[in-house]
XYZ file of C-alpha atoms in Angstrom:
287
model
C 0.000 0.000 0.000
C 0.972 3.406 -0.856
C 2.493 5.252 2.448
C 0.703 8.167 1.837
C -2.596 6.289 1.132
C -2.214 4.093 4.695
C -1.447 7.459 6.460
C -4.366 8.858 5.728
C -6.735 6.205 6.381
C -4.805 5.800 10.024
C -5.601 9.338 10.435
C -9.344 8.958 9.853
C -9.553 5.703 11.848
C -7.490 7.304 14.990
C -10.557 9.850 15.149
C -12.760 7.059 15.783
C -14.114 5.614 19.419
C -13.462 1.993 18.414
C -9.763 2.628 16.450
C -7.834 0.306 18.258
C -9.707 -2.488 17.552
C -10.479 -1.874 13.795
C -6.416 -1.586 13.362
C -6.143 -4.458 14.848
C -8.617 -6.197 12.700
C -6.528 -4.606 9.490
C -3.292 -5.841 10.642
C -4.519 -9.677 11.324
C -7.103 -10.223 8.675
C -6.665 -7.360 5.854
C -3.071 -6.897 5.532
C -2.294 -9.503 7.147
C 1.034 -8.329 9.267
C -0.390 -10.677 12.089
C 0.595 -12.629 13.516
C 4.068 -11.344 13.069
C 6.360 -12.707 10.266
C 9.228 -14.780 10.801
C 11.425 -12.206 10.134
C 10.119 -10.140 12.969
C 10.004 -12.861 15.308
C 13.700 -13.904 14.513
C 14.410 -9.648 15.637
C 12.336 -9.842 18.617
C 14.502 -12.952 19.692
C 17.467 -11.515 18.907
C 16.203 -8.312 20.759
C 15.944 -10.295 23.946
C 19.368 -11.793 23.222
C 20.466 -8.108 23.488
C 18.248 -7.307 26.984
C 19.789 -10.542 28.819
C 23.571 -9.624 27.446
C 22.534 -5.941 28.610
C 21.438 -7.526 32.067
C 24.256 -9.499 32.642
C 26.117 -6.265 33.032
C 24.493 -6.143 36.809
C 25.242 -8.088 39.760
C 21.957 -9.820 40.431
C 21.190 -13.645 39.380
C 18.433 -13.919 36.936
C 16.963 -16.471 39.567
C 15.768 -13.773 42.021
C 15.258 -10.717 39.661
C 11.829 -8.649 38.884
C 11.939 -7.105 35.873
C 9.737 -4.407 33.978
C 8.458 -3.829 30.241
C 6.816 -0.983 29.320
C 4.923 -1.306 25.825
C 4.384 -4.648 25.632
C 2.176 -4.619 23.090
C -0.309 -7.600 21.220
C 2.184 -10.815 21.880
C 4.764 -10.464 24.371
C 7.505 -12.042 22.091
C 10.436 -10.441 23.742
C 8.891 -11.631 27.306
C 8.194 -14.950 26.289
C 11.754 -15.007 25.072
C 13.414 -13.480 28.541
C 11.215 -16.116 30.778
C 12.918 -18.713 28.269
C 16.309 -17.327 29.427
C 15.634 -17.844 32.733
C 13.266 -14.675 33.745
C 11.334 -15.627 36.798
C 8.813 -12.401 37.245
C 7.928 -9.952 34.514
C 5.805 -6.713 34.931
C 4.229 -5.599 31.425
C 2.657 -2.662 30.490
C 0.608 -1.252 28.062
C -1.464 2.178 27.841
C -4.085 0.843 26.127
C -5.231 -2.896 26.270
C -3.296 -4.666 23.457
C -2.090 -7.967 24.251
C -4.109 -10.650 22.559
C -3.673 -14.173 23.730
C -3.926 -15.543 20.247
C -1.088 -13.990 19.653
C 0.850 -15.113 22.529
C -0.325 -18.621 21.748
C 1.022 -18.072 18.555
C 4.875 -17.132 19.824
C 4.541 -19.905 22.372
C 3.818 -22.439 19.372
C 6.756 -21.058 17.203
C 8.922 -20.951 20.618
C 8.376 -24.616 20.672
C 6.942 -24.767 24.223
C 3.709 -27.001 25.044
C 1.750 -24.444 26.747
C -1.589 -22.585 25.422
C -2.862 -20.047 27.698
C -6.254 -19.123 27.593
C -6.580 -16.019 29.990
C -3.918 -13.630 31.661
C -4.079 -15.662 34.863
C -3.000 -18.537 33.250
C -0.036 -16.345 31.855
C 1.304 -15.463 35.088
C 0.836 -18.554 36.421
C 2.518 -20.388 33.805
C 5.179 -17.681 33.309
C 5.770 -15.340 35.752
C 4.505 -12.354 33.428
C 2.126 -10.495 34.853
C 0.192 -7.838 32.121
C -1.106 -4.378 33.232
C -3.225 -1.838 30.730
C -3.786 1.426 31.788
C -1.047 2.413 32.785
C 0.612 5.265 32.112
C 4.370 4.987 31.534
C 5.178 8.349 33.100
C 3.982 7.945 36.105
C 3.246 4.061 37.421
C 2.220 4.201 40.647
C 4.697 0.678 41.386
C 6.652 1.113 44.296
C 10.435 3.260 44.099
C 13.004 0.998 43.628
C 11.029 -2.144 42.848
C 12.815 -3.798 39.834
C 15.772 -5.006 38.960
C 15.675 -4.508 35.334
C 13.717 -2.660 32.553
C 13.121 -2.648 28.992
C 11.577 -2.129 25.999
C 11.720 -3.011 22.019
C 10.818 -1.180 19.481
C 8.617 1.509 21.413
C 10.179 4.899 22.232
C 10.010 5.815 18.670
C 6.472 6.113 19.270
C 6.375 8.385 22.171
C 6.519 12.120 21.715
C 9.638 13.938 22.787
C 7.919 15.702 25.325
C 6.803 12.104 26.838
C 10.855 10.897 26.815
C 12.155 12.078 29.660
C 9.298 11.884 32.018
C 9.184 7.967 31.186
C 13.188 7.670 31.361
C 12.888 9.852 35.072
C 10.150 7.368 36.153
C 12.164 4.242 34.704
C 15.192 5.940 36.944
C 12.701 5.846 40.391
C 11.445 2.094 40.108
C 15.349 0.898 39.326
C 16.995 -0.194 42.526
C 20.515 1.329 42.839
C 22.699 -0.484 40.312
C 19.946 -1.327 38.284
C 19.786 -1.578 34.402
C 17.192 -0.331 31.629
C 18.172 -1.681 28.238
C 15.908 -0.435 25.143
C 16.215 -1.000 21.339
C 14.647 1.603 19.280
C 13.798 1.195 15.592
C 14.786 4.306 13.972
C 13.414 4.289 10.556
C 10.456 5.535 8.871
C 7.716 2.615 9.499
C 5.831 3.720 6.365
C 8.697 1.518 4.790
C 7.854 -1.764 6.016
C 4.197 -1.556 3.916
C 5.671 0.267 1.065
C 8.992 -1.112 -0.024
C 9.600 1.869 -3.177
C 10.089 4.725 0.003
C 13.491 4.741 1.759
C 14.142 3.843 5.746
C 14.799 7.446 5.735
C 12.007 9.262 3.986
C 10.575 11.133 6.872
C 13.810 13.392 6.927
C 12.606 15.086 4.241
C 9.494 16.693 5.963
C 9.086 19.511 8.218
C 7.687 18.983 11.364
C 4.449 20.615 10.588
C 3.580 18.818 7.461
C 4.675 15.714 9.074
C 2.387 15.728 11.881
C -0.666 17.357 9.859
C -0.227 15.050 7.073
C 1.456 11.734 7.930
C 1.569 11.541 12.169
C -1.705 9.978 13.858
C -2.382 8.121 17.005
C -2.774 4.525 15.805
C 1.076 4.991 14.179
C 2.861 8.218 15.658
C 6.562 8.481 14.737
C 8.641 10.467 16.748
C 11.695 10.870 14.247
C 14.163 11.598 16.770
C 17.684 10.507 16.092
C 19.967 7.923 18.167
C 21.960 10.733 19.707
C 18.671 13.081 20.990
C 17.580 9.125 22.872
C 20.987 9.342 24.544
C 20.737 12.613 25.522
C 17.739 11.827 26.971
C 18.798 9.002 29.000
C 21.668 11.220 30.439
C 19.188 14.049 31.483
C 17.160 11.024 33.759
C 20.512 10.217 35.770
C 21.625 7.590 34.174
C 25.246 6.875 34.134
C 27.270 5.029 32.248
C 25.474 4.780 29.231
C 26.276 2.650 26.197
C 24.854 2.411 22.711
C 25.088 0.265 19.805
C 23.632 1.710 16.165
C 22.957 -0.215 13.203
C 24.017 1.636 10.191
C 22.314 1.317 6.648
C 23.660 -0.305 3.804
C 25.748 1.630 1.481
C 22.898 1.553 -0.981
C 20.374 3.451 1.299
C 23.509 5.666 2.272
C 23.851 6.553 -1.222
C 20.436 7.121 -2.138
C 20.138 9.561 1.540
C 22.382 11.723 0.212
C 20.533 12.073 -2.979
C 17.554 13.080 -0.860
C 15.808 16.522 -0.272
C 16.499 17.107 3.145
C 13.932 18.855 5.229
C 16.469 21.645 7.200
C 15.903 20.076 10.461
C 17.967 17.589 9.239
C 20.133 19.009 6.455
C 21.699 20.553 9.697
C 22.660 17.542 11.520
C 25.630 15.458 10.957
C 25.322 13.062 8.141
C 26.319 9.843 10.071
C 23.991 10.849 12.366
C 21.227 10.129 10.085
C 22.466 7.144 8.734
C 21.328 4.741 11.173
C 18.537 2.031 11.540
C 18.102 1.157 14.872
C 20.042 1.524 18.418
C 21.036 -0.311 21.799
C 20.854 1.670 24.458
C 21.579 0.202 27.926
C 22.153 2.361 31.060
C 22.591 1.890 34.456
C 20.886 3.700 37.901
C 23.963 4.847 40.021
C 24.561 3.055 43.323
């Protein structure tokens, strides 16, 4: 589909009472993106691969750790994969109710394990992963200094700027001293993965106005902030030290960026900076 064409359906639907359902309906039965392609599930594992090696950085064993996702979203792959590694007791989050068991079913089957869950109860029991809607990532209401760990894949990139900091300061409170927060953050246009003739980078070449009139909406907000400005965000919560890993484009992509109307927002930043794909960020909460 056309990226222009799905934006401004998305816009229209976001106006409406029962949006997040009818996306979701879209995405399993129209277009068919769910369940989630092997491809994606392959990157979800490998994005808990990078949470446990980002873990393993602290001093706790994984055998009496709590540990806290916020954005959890419809299947809980990267969950499923950290109780797999040896994750005892998970608290996941979501604004809005998302998770469908179907879904988690689903990751469970491709995960090999013989276990079908048919209500959250059954989840926790069978898991250790406890799910939570409503809640609002800013301000939990969980207890100061109550986890161990926290993460998140593939879900800053849809938070406004404006919503960064207060989530990273509140991620800061509920790490006990020494603690770790490890998130990967997909940095490219999203528009891309439905329409394969735009680049990873096309939304550098609007202004923020016509990006958020036109193309932004509830039901798929991009944030478009670059790897450094999450960093710099992370430092401004307290965090300290802070490491990232970026993934850069292929030379192809490269090439065509630099061939590409730049909005000035970013005709003003350095070019590597806007060169890559995704990022590892993993920080710790000073003792």
């Amino acid at each position: 589909m056309n990226w222009k064409t799905k934006a401004r359906i998305q816009k229209v639907m976001s106006g409406l009472q029962l949006s997040g359902k009818l996306n979701y309906f879209l995405q399993r039965y129209i277009n068919r993106s769910l369940p989630m392609s092997m491809e994606v599930f392959d990157q979800k594992h490998f994005a808990a691969k990078q949470h446990l090696q980002a873990f393993a950085h602290g001093e706790d064993s994984k055998e009496d750790v709590i540990v806290y996702e916020f954005g959890g979203g419809y299947d809980l792959a990267v969950p499923l994969a950290l109780w797999e590694g040896g994750v005892p007791q998970q608290i996941v989050t979501d604004l809005n109710p998302l998770l469908k068991l179907e879904l988690v079913n689903d990751v469970l089957d491709r995960r090999g394990v013989e276990l079908q869950v048919k209500n959250i109860a059954e989840l926790t029991a069978n898991t250790g992963i406890e799910y939570h809607t409503n809640i609002d990532a800013r301000k939990t209401g969980f207890e100061t200094a109550s986890f161990d760990y926290i993460h998140s894949t593939d879900t800053l990139e849809h938070i406004p700027k404006a919503d960064i900091l207060p989530i990273l300061q509140e991620c800061y409170r509920l790490l006990k001293a020494g603690g770790i927060i490890s998130c990967i953050i997909d940095l490219q246009d999203h528009y891309q993965y439905t329409d394969k003739s735009i680049s990873p980078f096309n939304f550098y070449q609007y202004s923020w106005k016509e990006w958020d009139v036109k193309y932004n909406n509830n039901l798929h907000y991009q944030n478009r902030l670059l790897a450094n400005e999450y960093y710099t965000q992370f430092a401004l919560a307290g965090f300290a030290p802070i490491q990232m890993r970026v993934t850069k484009a292929d030379s192809t992509v490269i090439e065509g960026l630099k061939a590409m109307p730049l909005d000035a927002h970013y005709a003003n930043k350095p070019f590597d900076d806007l060169c890559n794909l995704r990022c590892h960020i993993w920080a710790e909460k000073p003792d």
